[in-house]
Amino acid sequence: MKLADKLKELSIPIPESTAKFGNYIPFLKDGNKIYISGQLPIKDGAIVVGKVDSEVTLEEANKAAKLCIINTLIILNSIDNNIDLNNLSCVQLSGFVNADSKFDRHPEVINGASDFICEVLSKNGKHTRIAVGCNSLPKNACVEISSIFSLDK
């Protein structure tokens, strides 16, 4: 199955362009590796903002992490809308949580991204990962995910 078909099956709309907040590129392809810049939880131009656990619940942050990986998949599709899911593997996810100082459930937030990429890519979704808390994120986003994928053609 093609990534574009999977996105349609999951009712994920593919926007004309993705949001960018600085002087960087959304991805870099190096050989068979694709490095995706940090993705914020943006949907319809709105960012899910706030500190986890005082302004955003764990459940909301988990859904926001899923939204970050959806935006990642949209970028991957923009590289080549004929990507075969059998040839795409997630190598690593790096998750950053805009968290209150006493919040320590960062892995549960980033599970939103990990679980969804495993759902989409099945066995090729298994990846290494980091889940860390930080004092702030760009635009006060509650979570940010950067990632590395492997594409074998």
PDB file of C-alpha atoms in Angstrom:
ATOM      1  CA  MET A   1       0.000   0.000   0.000  1.00  0.00           C
ATOM      2  CA  LYS A   2       1.165   3.522  -0.768  1.00  0.00           C
ATOM      3  CA  LEU A   3       1.566   6.068   2.040  1.00  0.00           C
ATOM      4  CA  ALA A   4      -0.820   8.430   0.211  1.00  0.00           C
ATOM      5  CA  ASP A   5      -3.487   5.691   0.141  1.00  0.00           C
ATOM      6  CA  LYS A   6      -2.973   4.970   3.844  1.00  0.00           C
ATOM      7  CA  LEU A   7      -3.411   8.661   4.683  1.00  0.00           C
ATOM      8  CA  LYS A   8      -6.677   8.696   2.700  1.00  0.00           C
ATOM      9  CA  GLU A   9      -7.829   5.496   4.421  1.00  0.00           C
ATOM     10  CA  LEU A  10      -7.209   7.170   7.800  1.00  0.00           C
ATOM     11  CA  SER A  11      -9.088  10.314   6.628  1.00  0.00           C
ATOM     12  CA  ILE A  12      -5.976  12.456   6.974  1.00  0.00           C
ATOM     13  CA  PRO A  13      -6.231  15.449   4.630  1.00  0.00           C
ATOM     14  CA  ILE A  14      -3.061  16.428   2.801  1.00  0.00           C
ATOM     15  CA  PRO A  15      -2.595  20.224   2.919  1.00  0.00           C
ATOM     16  CA  GLU A  16      -0.956  22.238   0.146  1.00  0.00           C
ATOM     17  CA  SER A  17       1.955  23.193   2.424  1.00  0.00           C
ATOM     18  CA  THR A  18       3.173  22.710   5.972  1.00  0.00           C
ATOM     19  CA  ALA A  19       3.846  25.384   8.582  1.00  0.00           C
ATOM     20  CA  LYS A  20       7.438  26.499   9.088  1.00  0.00           C
ATOM     21  CA  PHE A  21       8.703  28.819  11.829  1.00  0.00           C
ATOM     22  CA  GLY A  22      12.317  29.518  10.973  1.00  0.00           C
ATOM     23  CA  ASN A  23      15.250  29.220   8.608  1.00  0.00           C
ATOM     24  CA  TYR A  24      15.359  25.456   8.090  1.00  0.00           C
ATOM     25  CA  ILE A  25      14.114  22.789   5.712  1.00  0.00           C
ATOM     26  CA  PRO A  26      11.288  20.420   6.689  1.00  0.00           C
ATOM     27  CA  PHE A  27      13.323  17.333   5.752  1.00  0.00           C
ATOM     28  CA  LEU A  28      16.711  16.215   4.512  1.00  0.00           C
ATOM     29  CA  LYS A  29      17.146  13.057   2.474  1.00  0.00           C
ATOM     30  CA  ASP A  30      20.612  11.504   2.752  1.00  0.00           C
ATOM     31  CA  GLY A  31      20.928   8.195   0.943  1.00  0.00           C
ATOM     32  CA  ASN A  32      18.077   6.046   2.188  1.00  0.00           C
ATOM     33  CA  LYS A  33      17.640   8.077   5.408  1.00  0.00           C
ATOM     34  CA  ILE A  34      15.113  10.898   5.749  1.00  0.00           C
ATOM     35  CA  TYR A  35      15.558  13.332   8.626  1.00  0.00           C
ATOM     36  CA  ILE A  36      12.363  15.191   9.521  1.00  0.00           C
ATOM     37  CA  SER A  37      12.606  18.532  11.324  1.00  0.00           C
ATOM     38  CA  GLY A  38      10.702  18.927  14.583  1.00  0.00           C
ATOM     39  CA  GLN A  39       6.964  18.901  13.987  1.00  0.00           C
ATOM     40  CA  LEU A  40       4.516  20.778  16.197  1.00  0.00           C
ATOM     41  CA  PRO A  41       0.936  19.692  16.860  1.00  0.00           C
ATOM     42  CA  ILE A  42      -0.684  21.869  14.192  1.00  0.00           C
ATOM     43  CA  LYS A  43      -4.105  21.259  12.715  1.00  0.00           C
ATOM     44  CA  ASP A  44      -5.948  23.739  10.505  1.00  0.00           C
ATOM     45  CA  GLY A  45      -3.351  26.383  11.356  1.00  0.00           C
ATOM     46  CA  ALA A  46      -3.857  26.081  15.134  1.00  0.00           C
ATOM     47  CA  ILE A  47      -1.165  24.804  17.492  1.00  0.00           C
ATOM     48  CA  VAL A  48      -2.012  22.788  20.611  1.00  0.00           C
ATOM     49  CA  VAL A  49      -0.335  24.969  23.234  1.00  0.00           C
ATOM     50  CA  GLY A  50       0.412  24.925  26.942  1.00  0.00           C
ATOM     51  CA  LYS A  51       2.325  23.159  29.652  1.00  0.00           C
ATOM     52  CA  VAL A  52       1.538  19.535  30.391  1.00  0.00           C
ATOM     53  CA  ASP A  53       0.007  18.955  33.194  1.00  0.00           C
ATOM     54  CA  SER A  54      -1.242  22.387  34.322  1.00  0.00           C
ATOM     55  CA  GLU A  55      -2.627  23.714  31.012  1.00  0.00           C
ATOM     56  CA  VAL A  56      -2.852  20.565  28.880  1.00  0.00           C
ATOM     57  CA  THR A  57      -3.879  17.155  30.183  1.00  0.00           C
ATOM     58  CA  LEU A  58      -1.807  14.040  29.609  1.00  0.00           C
ATOM     59  CA  GLU A  59      -4.523  12.764  27.252  1.00  0.00           C
ATOM     60  CA  GLU A  60      -4.571  16.008  25.238  1.00  0.00           C
ATOM     61  CA  ALA A  61      -0.776  15.975  24.991  1.00  0.00           C
ATOM     62  CA  ASN A  62      -0.835  12.331  23.856  1.00  0.00           C
ATOM     63  CA  LYS A  63      -3.245  13.307  21.048  1.00  0.00           C
ATOM     64  CA  ALA A  64      -1.018  16.272  20.210  1.00  0.00           C
ATOM     65  CA  ALA A  65       1.973  13.914  19.836  1.00  0.00           C
ATOM     66  CA  LYS A  66      -0.111  11.856  17.410  1.00  0.00           C
ATOM     67  CA  LEU A  67      -0.829  15.049  15.487  1.00  0.00           C
ATOM     68  CA  CYS A  68       2.934  15.722  15.282  1.00  0.00           C
ATOM     69  CA  ILE A  69       3.507  12.335  13.658  1.00  0.00           C
ATOM     70  CA  ILE A  70       0.556  12.877  11.309  1.00  0.00           C
ATOM     71  CA  ASN A  71       2.279  16.077  10.175  1.00  0.00           C
ATOM     72  CA  THR A  72       5.466  14.057   9.758  1.00  0.00           C
ATOM     73  CA  LEU A  73       3.671  11.561   7.519  1.00  0.00           C
ATOM     74  CA  ILE A  74       2.330  14.445   5.428  1.00  0.00           C
ATOM     75  CA  ILE A  75       5.913  15.665   4.917  1.00  0.00           C
ATOM     76  CA  LEU A  76       7.058  12.164   3.967  1.00  0.00           C
ATOM     77  CA  ASN A  77       4.238  11.988   1.439  1.00  0.00           C
ATOM     78  CA  SER A  78       5.286  15.373   0.014  1.00  0.00           C
ATOM     79  CA  ILE A  79       8.736  13.941  -0.735  1.00  0.00           C
ATOM     80  CA  ASP A  80       7.246  11.197  -2.885  1.00  0.00           C
ATOM     81  CA  ASN A  81       3.537  10.391  -3.012  1.00  0.00           C
ATOM     82  CA  ASN A  82       4.381   6.902  -4.294  1.00  0.00           C
ATOM     83  CA  ILE A  83       6.158   5.715  -1.130  1.00  0.00           C
ATOM     84  CA  ASP A  84       5.325   2.067  -0.530  1.00  0.00           C
ATOM     85  CA  LEU A  85       4.720   1.379   3.167  1.00  0.00           C
ATOM     86  CA  ASN A  86       6.665  -1.890   2.851  1.00  0.00           C
ATOM     87  CA  ASN A  87       9.767   0.174   2.014  1.00  0.00           C
ATOM     88  CA  LEU A  88       9.378   2.803   4.748  1.00  0.00           C
ATOM     89  CA  SER A  89      10.682   2.260   8.285  1.00  0.00           C
ATOM     90  CA  CYS A  90      10.722   4.533  11.298  1.00  0.00           C
ATOM     91  CA  VAL A  91      14.228   4.539  12.763  1.00  0.00           C
ATOM     92  CA  GLN A  92      13.904   7.059  15.601  1.00  0.00           C
ATOM     93  CA  LEU A  93      11.486   9.477  17.229  1.00  0.00           C
ATOM     94  CA  SER A  94      12.698  12.295  19.452  1.00  0.00           C
ATOM     95  CA  GLY A  95       9.894  13.690  21.574  1.00  0.00           C
ATOM     96  CA  PHE A  96       9.990  16.913  23.559  1.00  0.00           C
ATOM     97  CA  VAL A  97       7.263  17.750  26.067  1.00  0.00           C
ATOM     98  CA  ASN A  98       6.593  21.301  27.272  1.00  0.00           C
ATOM     99  CA  ALA A  99       6.054  20.191  30.857  1.00  0.00           C
ATOM    100  CA  ASP A 100       5.597  21.503  34.360  1.00  0.00           C
ATOM    101  CA  SER A 101       8.684  20.952  36.506  1.00  0.00           C
ATOM    102  CA  LYS A 102       7.101  18.108  38.505  1.00  0.00           C
ATOM    103  CA  PHE A 103       5.630  16.285  35.475  1.00  0.00           C
ATOM    104  CA  ASP A 104       7.440  12.992  34.836  1.00  0.00           C
ATOM    105  CA  ARG A 105       5.200  11.059  32.446  1.00  0.00           C
ATOM    106  CA  HIS A 106       6.884  12.199  29.232  1.00  0.00           C
ATOM    107  CA  PRO A 107       6.958   8.688  27.702  1.00  0.00           C
ATOM    108  CA  GLU A 108       3.164   8.462  28.001  1.00  0.00           C
ATOM    109  CA  VAL A 109       2.816  11.686  26.023  1.00  0.00           C
ATOM    110  CA  ILE A 110       5.169  10.539  23.261  1.00  0.00           C
ATOM    111  CA  ASN A 111       3.362   7.191  23.095  1.00  0.00           C
ATOM    112  CA  GLY A 112       0.744   9.073  21.060  1.00  0.00           C
ATOM    113  CA  ALA A 113       3.285   9.366  18.243  1.00  0.00           C
ATOM    114  CA  SER A 114       4.893   5.948  18.754  1.00  0.00           C
ATOM    115  CA  ASP A 115       1.607   4.074  18.848  1.00  0.00           C
ATOM    116  CA  PHE A 116       0.319   5.806  15.712  1.00  0.00           C
ATOM    117  CA  ILE A 117       3.471   5.274  13.643  1.00  0.00           C
ATOM    118  CA  CYS A 118       3.335   1.575  14.604  1.00  0.00           C
ATOM    119  CA  GLU A 119      -0.319   1.480  13.559  1.00  0.00           C
ATOM    120  CA  VAL A 120       0.494   3.007  10.165  1.00  0.00           C
ATOM    121  CA  LEU A 121       3.742   1.131   9.433  1.00  0.00           C
ATOM    122  CA  SER A 122       3.034  -2.097  11.341  1.00  0.00           C
ATOM    123  CA  LYS A 123       6.332  -3.927  12.013  1.00  0.00           C
ATOM    124  CA  ASN A 124       8.249  -1.191  10.150  1.00  0.00           C
ATOM    125  CA  GLY A 125       7.010   1.306  12.740  1.00  0.00           C
ATOM    126  CA  LYS A 126       9.174  -0.070  15.564  1.00  0.00           C
ATOM    127  CA  HIS A 127      11.771   2.558  16.415  1.00  0.00           C
ATOM    128  CA  THR A 128      14.236   3.873  18.937  1.00  0.00           C
ATOM    129  CA  ARG A 129      13.091   6.870  20.916  1.00  0.00           C
ATOM    130  CA  ILE A 130      13.775   9.635  23.360  1.00  0.00           C
ATOM    131  CA  ALA A 131      11.076  11.343  25.437  1.00  0.00           C
ATOM    132  CA  VAL A 132      12.189  14.373  27.416  1.00  0.00           C
ATOM    133  CA  GLY A 133      10.621  17.267  29.230  1.00  0.00           C
ATOM    134  CA  CYS A 134      11.621  20.852  28.604  1.00  0.00           C
ATOM    135  CA  ASN A 135      10.842  24.283  29.968  1.00  0.00           C
ATOM    136  CA  SER A 136       9.339  25.616  26.734  1.00  0.00           C
ATOM    137  CA  LEU A 137       8.850  24.849  23.055  1.00  0.00           C
ATOM    138  CA  PRO A 138       8.404  27.049  19.969  1.00  0.00           C
ATOM    139  CA  LYS A 139       5.097  28.947  19.907  1.00  0.00           C
ATOM    140  CA  ASN A 140       4.338  27.418  23.353  1.00  0.00           C
ATOM    141  CA  ALA A 141       3.483  24.078  21.699  1.00  0.00           C
ATOM    142  CA  CYS A 142       2.812  21.330  24.220  1.00  0.00           C
ATOM    143  CA  VAL A 143       4.909  18.775  22.308  1.00  0.00           C
ATOM    144  CA  GLU A 144       7.356  18.530  19.395  1.00  0.00           C
ATOM    145  CA  ILE A 145       8.553  15.439  17.532  1.00  0.00           C
ATOM    146  CA  SER A 146      11.552  15.083  15.225  1.00  0.00           C
ATOM    147  CA  SER A 147      12.219  11.815  13.466  1.00  0.00           C
ATOM    148  CA  ILE A 148      14.393   9.699  11.218  1.00  0.00           C
ATOM    149  CA  PHE A 149      13.033   7.289   8.617  1.00  0.00           C
ATOM    150  CA  SER A 150      14.619   4.786   6.262  1.00  0.00           C
ATOM    151  CA  LEU A 151      13.315   4.391   2.722  1.00  0.00           C
ATOM    152  CA  ASP A 152      14.403   1.346   0.733  1.00  0.00           C
ATOM    153  CA  LYS A 153      13.336   1.330  -2.909  1.00  0.00           C
TER     154      LYS A 153
END
